[in-house]
Amino acid sequence: MLERRITFYCEAAGLPSYQLNQLKKLTTYFQSKVELFNVRQLTRAPVSQPLKMLSLANKPYALCQLIINGNDAELANLVLTDFIAQYALSLTQFSPSVPFKISLPLTSIGWADCHASGSNKTETITQLSHMLVAQQAVTAEQQPALLQALLARETISATVMGPGIALPHVMHEMIVKPAMAIVCQHPSIDWGSSRGNISRAIAMILPKPPQKVVLMAFAQFSKCLLNEDYCTALTLAQQPQELKALVIEALR
């Protein structure tokens, strides 16, 4: 069975009930199950129940997904993408700036897509450390120390959080502001964990000692990575703006 996801921000007024009823009617033309997933609340509701959907989509700029499962999910995805483009802020078309505002002093989020079949855990973490240099989160001179710290953390326990997601992370005195880097692996790679291979490696580096707001954001993000729906959303995300939106929403 196919699964497709459409990621979007609701507009300032959310999705009103008449639009949700239109969405419900539209989905009846397909032999697919469609659900609305609110990323902030980590809660989903079937499109066939507009009142339940309303509680998930009535917030300004709520980050949501339509989850489509069925044999005709590809066709439903095309039609529903057009619907979302009319009434919401579709991330497949552009990356809206207003919803991305965040109070956390985050330096940057970098993204890279890796198709190298020979990639392994050490190479991936090395790539992440170089990405953080490119983002000016650390200097080139600090990169070897950062790499050593990230690898040392992995010797304690493999940082696989949810299905398919690794979170190599470190707190260090040399880090001024928190930053993140994301590598998408195709195919998935062994991270040395009983939880299985990973297809997304998300490095998070934090200053030591961290501010309270940073710790709270890190804890919130870690909590989201224990949610299977959220991990699936990260795993299926193919565009950098979609990945960044999912990550930033989990940090808030």
CSV table of C-alpha atoms in Angstrom, one decimal:
chain,number,residue,atom,x,y,z
A,1,MET,CA,0.0,0.0,0.0
A,2,LEU,CA,1.3,3.4,-1.0
A,3,GLU,CA,1.7,6.3,1.5
A,4,ARG,CA,2.0,9.9,0.5
A,5,ARG,CA,2.2,13.0,2.7
A,6,ILE,CA,1.5,16.7,2.0
A,7,THR,CA,3.1,19.1,4.4
A,8,PHE,CA,1.6,22.6,4.8
A,9,TYR,CA,1.1,25.5,7.1
A,10,CYS,CA,-2.5,26.6,7.8
A,11,GLU,CA,-3.0,30.3,7.2
A,12,ALA,CA,-3.6,32.9,9.9
A,13,ALA,CA,-7.2,31.8,10.4
A,14,GLY,CA,-6.4,28.1,10.2
A,15,LEU,CA,-8.6,25.9,8.0
A,16,PRO,CA,-12.3,26.8,8.6
A,17,SER,CA,-15.0,24.2,8.8
A,18,TYR,CA,-16.3,24.8,5.2
A,19,GLN,CA,-12.9,24.1,3.8
A,20,LEU,CA,-12.6,20.9,5.8
A,21,ASN,CA,-16.0,19.8,4.6
A,22,GLN,CA,-14.8,20.4,1.0
A,23,LEU,CA,-11.7,18.3,1.8
A,24,LYS,CA,-13.8,15.5,3.2
A,25,LYS,CA,-16.0,15.5,0.0
A,26,LEU,CA,-12.9,15.5,-2.2
A,27,THR,CA,-11.4,12.5,-0.5
A,28,THR,CA,-14.5,10.4,-1.1
A,29,TYR,CA,-13.5,10.1,-4.8
A,30,PHE,CA,-10.4,8.0,-3.9
A,31,GLN,CA,-9.9,4.5,-2.5
A,32,SER,CA,-7.5,5.9,0.0
A,33,LYS,CA,-7.6,6.6,3.7
A,34,VAL,CA,-6.7,10.3,4.4
A,35,GLU,CA,-5.9,11.7,7.8
A,36,LEU,CA,-4.9,15.1,9.1
A,37,PHE,CA,-1.7,15.2,11.3
A,38,ASN,CA,-0.9,18.2,13.5
A,39,VAL,CA,2.9,18.2,14.0
A,40,ARG,CA,2.8,20.4,17.1
A,41,GLN,CA,0.2,18.3,18.8
A,42,LEU,CA,1.5,15.0,17.4
A,43,THR,CA,-2.1,14.1,16.9
A,44,ARG,CA,-4.0,12.9,13.8
A,45,ALA,CA,-7.7,12.7,12.8
A,46,PRO,CA,-9.5,11.1,9.9
A,47,VAL,CA,-10.6,13.5,7.2
A,48,SER,CA,-14.0,11.8,7.4
A,49,GLN,CA,-14.5,13.5,10.7
A,50,PRO,CA,-14.4,17.3,10.1
A,51,LEU,CA,-15.1,18.3,13.8
A,52,LYS,CA,-12.0,16.3,14.9
A,53,MET,CA,-10.0,17.8,12.1
A,54,LEU,CA,-11.1,21.3,13.1
A,55,SER,CA,-9.5,20.9,16.5
A,56,LEU,CA,-6.2,20.2,14.8
A,57,ALA,CA,-6.3,22.8,12.0
A,58,ASN,CA,-7.9,25.9,13.6
A,59,LYS,CA,-4.7,27.4,15.0
A,60,PRO,CA,-2.9,30.2,13.1
A,61,TYR,CA,0.0,28.8,11.0
A,62,ALA,CA,-0.4,25.3,12.4
A,63,LEU,CA,2.0,22.9,10.7
A,64,CYS,CA,0.0,19.9,9.4
A,65,GLN,CA,0.2,17.0,7.0
A,66,LEU,CA,-2.3,15.1,5.0
A,67,ILE,CA,-1.4,11.4,5.3
A,68,ILE,CA,-2.7,9.4,2.4
A,69,ASN,CA,-2.7,5.6,2.4
A,70,GLY,CA,-4.1,3.5,-0.4
A,71,ASN,CA,-3.6,2.0,-3.8
A,72,ASP,CA,-4.5,5.3,-5.5
A,73,ALA,CA,-2.5,7.4,-3.0
A,74,GLU,CA,-0.4,8.9,-5.9
A,75,LEU,CA,-3.5,10.2,-7.7
A,76,ALA,CA,-5.0,11.5,-4.5
A,77,ASN,CA,-1.8,13.2,-3.6
A,78,LEU,CA,-1.8,15.2,-6.9
A,79,VAL,CA,-5.4,16.3,-6.4
A,80,LEU,CA,-5.1,17.1,-2.7
A,81,THR,CA,-1.9,19.0,-3.3
A,82,ASP,CA,-3.9,21.4,-5.6
A,83,PHE,CA,-6.5,21.7,-2.9
A,84,ILE,CA,-4.0,22.6,-0.2
A,85,ALA,CA,-2.3,25.1,-2.5
A,86,GLN,CA,-5.6,27.0,-2.7
A,87,TYR,CA,-6.3,27.2,1.0
A,88,ALA,CA,-3.0,26.9,2.9
A,89,LEU,CA,0.7,27.5,2.6
A,90,SER,CA,2.1,24.5,0.8
A,91,LEU,CA,5.8,23.7,1.5
A,92,THR,CA,6.1,22.0,-1.8
A,93,GLN,CA,5.7,25.4,-3.5
A,94,PHE,CA,7.5,27.8,-1.2
A,95,SER,CA,8.9,28.2,2.2
A,96,PRO,CA,6.8,30.8,4.1
A,97,SER,CA,8.9,33.0,6.4
A,98,VAL,CA,6.5,34.0,9.1
A,99,PRO,CA,5.8,30.5,10.6
A,100,PHE,CA,9.6,29.8,10.7
A,101,LYS,CA,10.1,32.5,13.4
A,102,ILE,CA,11.5,30.8,16.5
A,103,SER,CA,12.7,32.2,19.9
A,104,LEU,CA,15.4,29.6,20.3
A,105,PRO,CA,18.9,31.2,19.5
A,106,LEU,CA,19.5,28.7,16.7
A,107,THR,CA,22.4,29.6,14.5
A,108,SER,CA,21.3,27.5,11.5
A,109,ILE,CA,19.9,24.3,10.1
A,110,GLY,CA,21.9,22.7,7.3
A,111,TRP,CA,20.6,20.0,5.0
A,112,ALA,CA,22.3,17.5,2.6
A,113,ASP,CA,21.1,14.5,0.6
A,114,CYS,CA,23.5,11.6,0.5
A,115,HIS,CA,23.2,8.8,-2.1
A,116,ALA,CA,26.6,7.2,-1.5
A,117,SER,CA,26.1,3.5,-1.1
A,118,GLY,CA,29.3,3.2,0.9
A,119,SER,CA,28.4,5.7,3.6
A,120,ASN,CA,28.8,4.6,7.2
A,121,LYS,CA,28.2,6.1,10.6
A,122,THR,CA,31.7,7.7,11.0
A,123,GLU,CA,31.6,9.2,7.5
A,124,THR,CA,28.1,10.6,8.1
A,125,ILE,CA,29.1,12.2,11.4
A,126,THR,CA,32.2,13.6,9.7
A,127,GLN,CA,30.0,15.1,6.9
A,128,LEU,CA,27.7,16.6,9.6
A,129,SER,CA,30.7,18.2,11.3
A,130,HIS,CA,31.9,19.8,8.1
A,131,MET,CA,28.4,21.0,7.4
A,132,LEU,CA,28.4,22.8,10.7
A,133,VAL,CA,31.7,24.5,9.7
A,134,ALA,CA,30.1,25.6,6.5
A,135,GLN,CA,27.2,27.1,8.4
A,136,GLN,CA,29.7,29.0,10.6
A,137,ALA,CA,28.4,27.2,13.7
A,138,VAL,CA,32.0,26.3,14.5
A,139,THR,CA,35.3,27.2,12.9
A,140,ALA,CA,37.4,24.9,10.7
A,141,GLU,CA,40.0,24.8,13.5
A,142,GLN,CA,37.3,23.5,15.8
A,143,GLN,CA,36.0,20.8,13.5
A,144,PRO,CA,38.4,18.0,14.6
A,145,ALA,CA,37.4,18.6,18.3
A,146,LEU,CA,33.7,18.7,17.4
A,147,LEU,CA,34.1,15.4,15.4
A,148,GLN,CA,35.9,13.8,18.2
A,149,ALA,CA,33.2,14.8,20.7
A,150,LEU,CA,30.4,13.6,18.5
A,151,LEU,CA,32.1,10.2,18.0
A,152,ALA,CA,32.9,9.9,21.7
A,153,ARG,CA,29.2,10.4,22.5
A,154,GLU,CA,28.3,7.5,20.2
A,155,THR,CA,30.7,5.2,22.1
A,156,ILE,CA,28.4,5.6,25.2
A,157,SER,CA,25.3,4.5,23.2
A,158,ALA,CA,24.1,4.7,19.7
A,159,THR,CA,22.0,7.9,19.3
A,160,VAL,CA,19.1,6.3,17.4
A,161,MET,CA,15.9,7.8,18.8
A,162,GLY,CA,12.8,6.9,16.8
A,163,PRO,CA,12.4,4.6,13.7
A,164,GLY,CA,15.0,5.6,11.1
A,165,ILE,CA,16.3,8.7,13.0
A,166,ALA,CA,19.7,9.2,14.7
A,167,LEU,CA,20.4,12.3,16.8
A,168,PRO,CA,24.2,12.6,17.3
A,169,HIS,CA,24.6,15.5,19.8
A,170,VAL,CA,27.1,17.2,22.0
A,171,MET,CA,27.4,20.0,24.5
A,172,HIS,CA,30.8,21.8,24.4
A,173,GLU,CA,32.5,24.9,25.6
A,174,MET,CA,33.6,25.9,22.1
A,175,ILE,CA,30.0,26.2,20.9
A,176,VAL,CA,28.5,29.7,21.1
A,177,LYS,CA,25.0,29.1,19.9
A,178,PRO,CA,23.1,25.9,19.1
A,179,ALA,CA,23.0,24.7,15.5
A,180,MET,CA,21.8,21.6,13.6
A,181,ALA,CA,22.7,19.7,10.5
A,182,ILE,CA,20.7,17.0,8.7
A,183,VAL,CA,21.9,14.3,6.4
A,184,CYS,CA,19.4,12.2,4.4
A,185,GLN,CA,20.8,8.7,3.6
A,186,HIS,CA,19.7,6.7,0.6
A,187,PRO,CA,19.8,3.8,1.2
A,188,SER,CA,19.6,3.7,5.0
A,189,ILE,CA,22.8,2.9,6.9
A,190,ASP,CA,23.7,0.9,10.0
A,191,TRP,CA,24.1,3.1,13.1
A,192,GLY,CA,25.1,0.3,15.5
A,193,SER,CA,21.7,0.1,17.2
A,194,SER,CA,19.2,-2.6,17.9
A,195,ARG,CA,16.6,-0.2,16.7
A,196,GLY,CA,17.7,-0.7,13.1
A,197,ASN,CA,19.2,1.3,10.3
A,198,ILE,CA,18.7,5.1,9.9
A,199,SER,CA,17.8,7.2,6.9
A,200,ARG,CA,18.0,10.6,8.7
A,201,ALA,CA,21.0,11.8,10.8
A,202,ILE,CA,20.3,15.0,12.7
A,203,ALA,CA,23.3,16.5,14.5
A,204,MET,CA,22.6,19.0,17.3
A,205,ILE,CA,25.4,20.9,18.9
A,206,LEU,CA,24.7,22.9,22.1
A,207,PRO,CA,26.8,25.4,24.1
A,208,LYS,CA,28.0,24.3,27.6
A,209,PRO,CA,26.5,25.4,29.8
A,210,PRO,CA,23.3,25.8,27.8
A,211,GLN,CA,20.5,28.3,28.4
A,212,LYS,CA,17.3,27.1,29.8
A,213,VAL,CA,15.4,27.8,26.6
A,214,VAL,CA,17.9,25.7,24.7
A,215,LEU,CA,17.5,22.7,27.1
A,216,MET,CA,13.7,23.0,26.9
A,217,ALA,CA,13.8,23.0,23.1
A,218,PHE,CA,16.2,20.1,23.0
A,219,ALA,CA,13.9,18.1,25.4
A,220,GLN,CA,10.9,18.9,23.3
A,221,PHE,CA,12.6,17.8,20.1
A,222,SER,CA,13.8,14.6,21.7
A,223,LYS,CA,10.2,13.9,22.9
A,224,CYS,CA,8.9,14.3,19.3
A,225,LEU,CA,11.5,11.8,18.1
A,226,LEU,CA,9.9,9.2,20.3
A,227,ASN,CA,6.6,9.7,18.4
A,228,GLU,CA,6.3,7.2,15.4
A,229,ASP,CA,4.1,9.6,13.4
A,230,TYR,CA,6.7,12.4,13.7
A,231,CYS,CA,9.6,10.1,12.8
A,232,THR,CA,7.7,8.8,9.7
A,233,ALA,CA,7.2,12.4,8.7
A,234,LEU,CA,10.9,13.1,8.9
A,235,THR,CA,11.8,9.9,7.1
A,236,LEU,CA,9.4,10.6,4.2
A,237,ALA,CA,10.3,14.3,3.8
A,238,GLN,CA,12.2,14.8,0.6
A,239,GLN,CA,12.6,18.6,0.4
A,240,PRO,CA,14.9,20.7,2.6
A,241,GLN,CA,12.1,23.3,3.4
A,242,GLU,CA,9.9,20.4,4.6
A,243,LEU,CA,12.5,18.9,6.8
A,244,LYS,CA,13.4,22.3,8.3
A,245,ALA,CA,9.8,23.1,9.0
A,246,LEU,CA,9.3,19.7,10.8
A,247,VAL,CA,12.4,20.2,12.9
A,248,ILE,CA,11.7,23.9,13.8
A,249,GLU,CA,8.1,23.0,14.8
A,250,ALA,CA,9.3,20.3,17.1
A,251,LEU,CA,11.8,22.8,18.8
A,252,ARG,CA,9.1,25.3,19.6
